[in-house]
């Protein structure tokens, strides 16, 4: 089973990522890995921290001579900001005078619930782990999952479809979405320049008013054959697993598969994707002779991929650290005060999209590993090709 976990505090020495269950023989491209990490750091509206960090994944194990060897992959991502926090947040007892308390919980952050749960006197340790900094370690694992998927012809990309009130109202092709990953300036990761300009205005307004802003990212999986995930058990459904994976990202409050939100208020005739059949398909190569005119289902029916692009949206609440803070209560005096403020971002939708890609890639890769098995990529490729031939000749 493909599994991953992460460790690390936002201002600790390092993030740690651990990925096991990768077959042997998958080429590992350090440049691609670091470029994924770079992408997650970009986007208009990020705060001062991103000028300090320059994320890179230091691979400790599981990769030799440029390829996976089947053993667990351990990676560390150093926090450059650690040098400013070594005395504030030491592993040892340290000097209590230097401790930097989060004195009043921020509404929307994990501060209060976490402090109550773990019996902390302030929310510092909660913030440190709840921070979206952790998503960098997920992106490192996700980059390796993408390398496996890519070897099988499966690609994962994302774009931003809404920032505050500015929404992309036209369809985007997979090529357009994938091209965003090659940009030098990610800006707001929108495929449409005019819409992106409107999104930028939304961020500028939030910046000016001491507020923050959320939005929607969309992750698309291209080239996945029908048959990944299953209807037979609730916890093996591709849609359910994707929803959990994307919802687990910091600040995500809703997940949509395909046109799931509008489908709830539309008649079935306008929602479901009619099926056609061509004995001799022309045009773009497909997995089967069955075809669809549209993809409202987002590539998943009954918890199983159907061969169309898998489309997953993550809805982000606005960042909960506000420069003009909301009402809160001081942890020590219990008196009314303003919520704590420390340096943060104003908009993270493009960065969350990159983290969303990682979560989707890890989920799809996990099911691909389960379906096609094999201890080496060569064995898995053989199984994959055999299955694709079977469904082509169905
Ligand atoms: C975050 C607060 C900010 C963000 C951080 C998430 O960090 P800092 O307090 O150090 O400025 O920059 O995100 C990252 C560091 C990152 O790599 O994404 C928070 O409180 O959630």
Short mmCIF file of N, CA and C and ligand atoms in Angstrom, two decimals, residues 10-11 40-41 46-50 53 55 81 85 106 109 127 130-133 135-136 321 342-345, ligand 1:
data_model
loop_
_atom_site.label_atom_id
_atom_site.label_comp_id
_atom_site.label_asym_id
_atom_site.label_seq_id
_atom_site.Cartn_x
_atom_site.Cartn_y
_atom_site.Cartn_z
N UNK A 10 6.00 24.47 11.93
CA UNK A 10 6.20 25.53 10.94
C UNK A 10 7.53 26.26 11.15
N UNK A 11 7.88 26.54 12.44
CA UNK A 11 9.12 27.25 12.71
C UNK A 11 10.15 26.36 13.38
N UNK A 40 4.59 25.67 -5.06
CA UNK A 40 3.72 25.81 -3.88
C UNK A 40 4.03 27.10 -3.11
N UNK A 41 5.24 27.61 -3.29
CA UNK A 41 5.60 28.84 -2.58
C UNK A 41 5.13 30.11 -3.28
N UNK A 46 0.90 36.02 -1.13
CA UNK A 46 1.61 35.29 -0.08
C UNK A 46 2.36 36.28 0.81
N UNK A 47 2.67 35.87 2.04
CA UNK A 47 3.28 36.78 3.01
C UNK A 47 4.80 36.76 3.00
N UNK A 48 5.39 37.41 3.99
CA UNK A 48 6.84 37.58 4.06
C UNK A 48 7.63 36.28 4.22
N UNK A 49 6.99 35.27 4.78
CA UNK A 49 7.71 33.99 5.02
C UNK A 49 8.26 33.41 3.73
N UNK A 50 7.54 33.59 2.66
CA UNK A 50 7.97 32.97 1.40
C UNK A 50 9.22 33.64 0.82
N UNK A 53 11.98 31.42 2.87
CA UNK A 53 12.15 30.00 2.52
C UNK A 53 12.51 29.80 1.04
N UNK A 55 12.33 26.21 -0.60
CA UNK A 55 12.16 24.80 -0.27
C UNK A 55 12.88 23.86 -1.24
N UNK A 81 13.73 29.64 8.22
CA UNK A 81 13.32 30.55 9.30
C UNK A 81 13.74 30.02 10.69
N UNK A 85 14.19 31.21 15.09
CA UNK A 85 13.28 30.61 16.08
C UNK A 85 13.97 29.65 17.04
N UNK A 106 -7.17 32.85 17.42
CA UNK A 106 -7.73 33.44 16.19
C UNK A 106 -8.96 32.67 15.76
N UNK A 109 -8.90 29.61 13.14
CA UNK A 109 -7.66 28.82 13.23
C UNK A 109 -7.89 27.68 14.22
N UNK A 127 -0.60 26.25 16.59
CA UNK A 127 -0.29 26.99 15.35
C UNK A 127 0.84 26.29 14.59
N UNK A 130 -0.58 23.19 12.95
CA UNK A 130 -1.76 23.41 12.10
C UNK A 130 -1.40 24.22 10.86
N UNK A 131 -0.29 24.93 10.91
CA UNK A 131 0.14 25.79 9.80
C UNK A 131 0.21 25.03 8.47
N UNK A 132 -0.14 25.73 7.41
CA UNK A 132 -0.08 25.14 6.08
C UNK A 132 1.35 24.92 5.60
N UNK A 133 2.31 25.32 6.40
CA UNK A 133 3.70 24.98 6.07
C UNK A 133 3.83 23.47 5.86
N UNK A 135 2.08 21.51 4.37
CA UNK A 135 1.71 21.04 3.03
C UNK A 135 2.92 20.93 2.10
N UNK A 136 4.04 21.59 2.47
CA UNK A 136 5.26 21.45 1.65
C UNK A 136 5.72 19.99 1.66
N UNK A 321 -5.76 34.32 9.91
CA UNK A 321 -4.94 35.33 10.59
C UNK A 321 -5.19 36.68 9.92
N UNK A 342 0.13 37.41 13.80
CA UNK A 342 1.54 37.37 13.41
C UNK A 342 1.61 37.17 11.91
N UNK A 343 2.73 37.60 11.36
CA UNK A 343 2.94 37.54 9.90
C UNK A 343 2.21 36.36 9.25
N UNK A 344 1.51 36.64 8.17
CA UNK A 344 0.81 35.56 7.48
C UNK A 344 0.54 35.92 6.01
N UNK A 345 -0.22 35.09 5.35
CA UNK A 345 -0.56 35.33 3.94
C UNK A 345 -1.92 36.01 3.85
C1 LIG B 1 0.81 30.14 8.29
C2 LIG B 1 1.43 31.34 8.55
C3 LIG B 1 2.55 31.86 7.71
C4 LIG B 1 2.48 31.21 6.34
C5 LIG B 1 2.48 29.71 6.57
C6 LIG B 1 1.15 29.31 7.11
O1 LIG B 1 3.82 31.50 8.24
P1 LIG B 1 4.65 32.53 9.11
O2 LIG B 1 3.85 32.71 10.38
O3 LIG B 1 5.97 31.89 9.37
O4 LIG B 1 4.75 33.80 8.31
O5 LIG B 1 3.52 31.66 5.53
O6 LIG B 1 2.73 29.02 5.40
C7 LIG B 1 4.02 28.61 5.17
C8 LIG B 1 5.05 28.90 5.94
C9 LIG B 1 4.15 27.80 3.96
O7 LIG B 1 5.24 27.31 3.65
O8 LIG B 1 3.12 27.61 3.29
C10 LIG B 1 -0.25 29.62 9.18
O9 LIG B 1 -0.40 30.13 10.29
O10 LIG B 1 -0.98 28.69 8.81
#
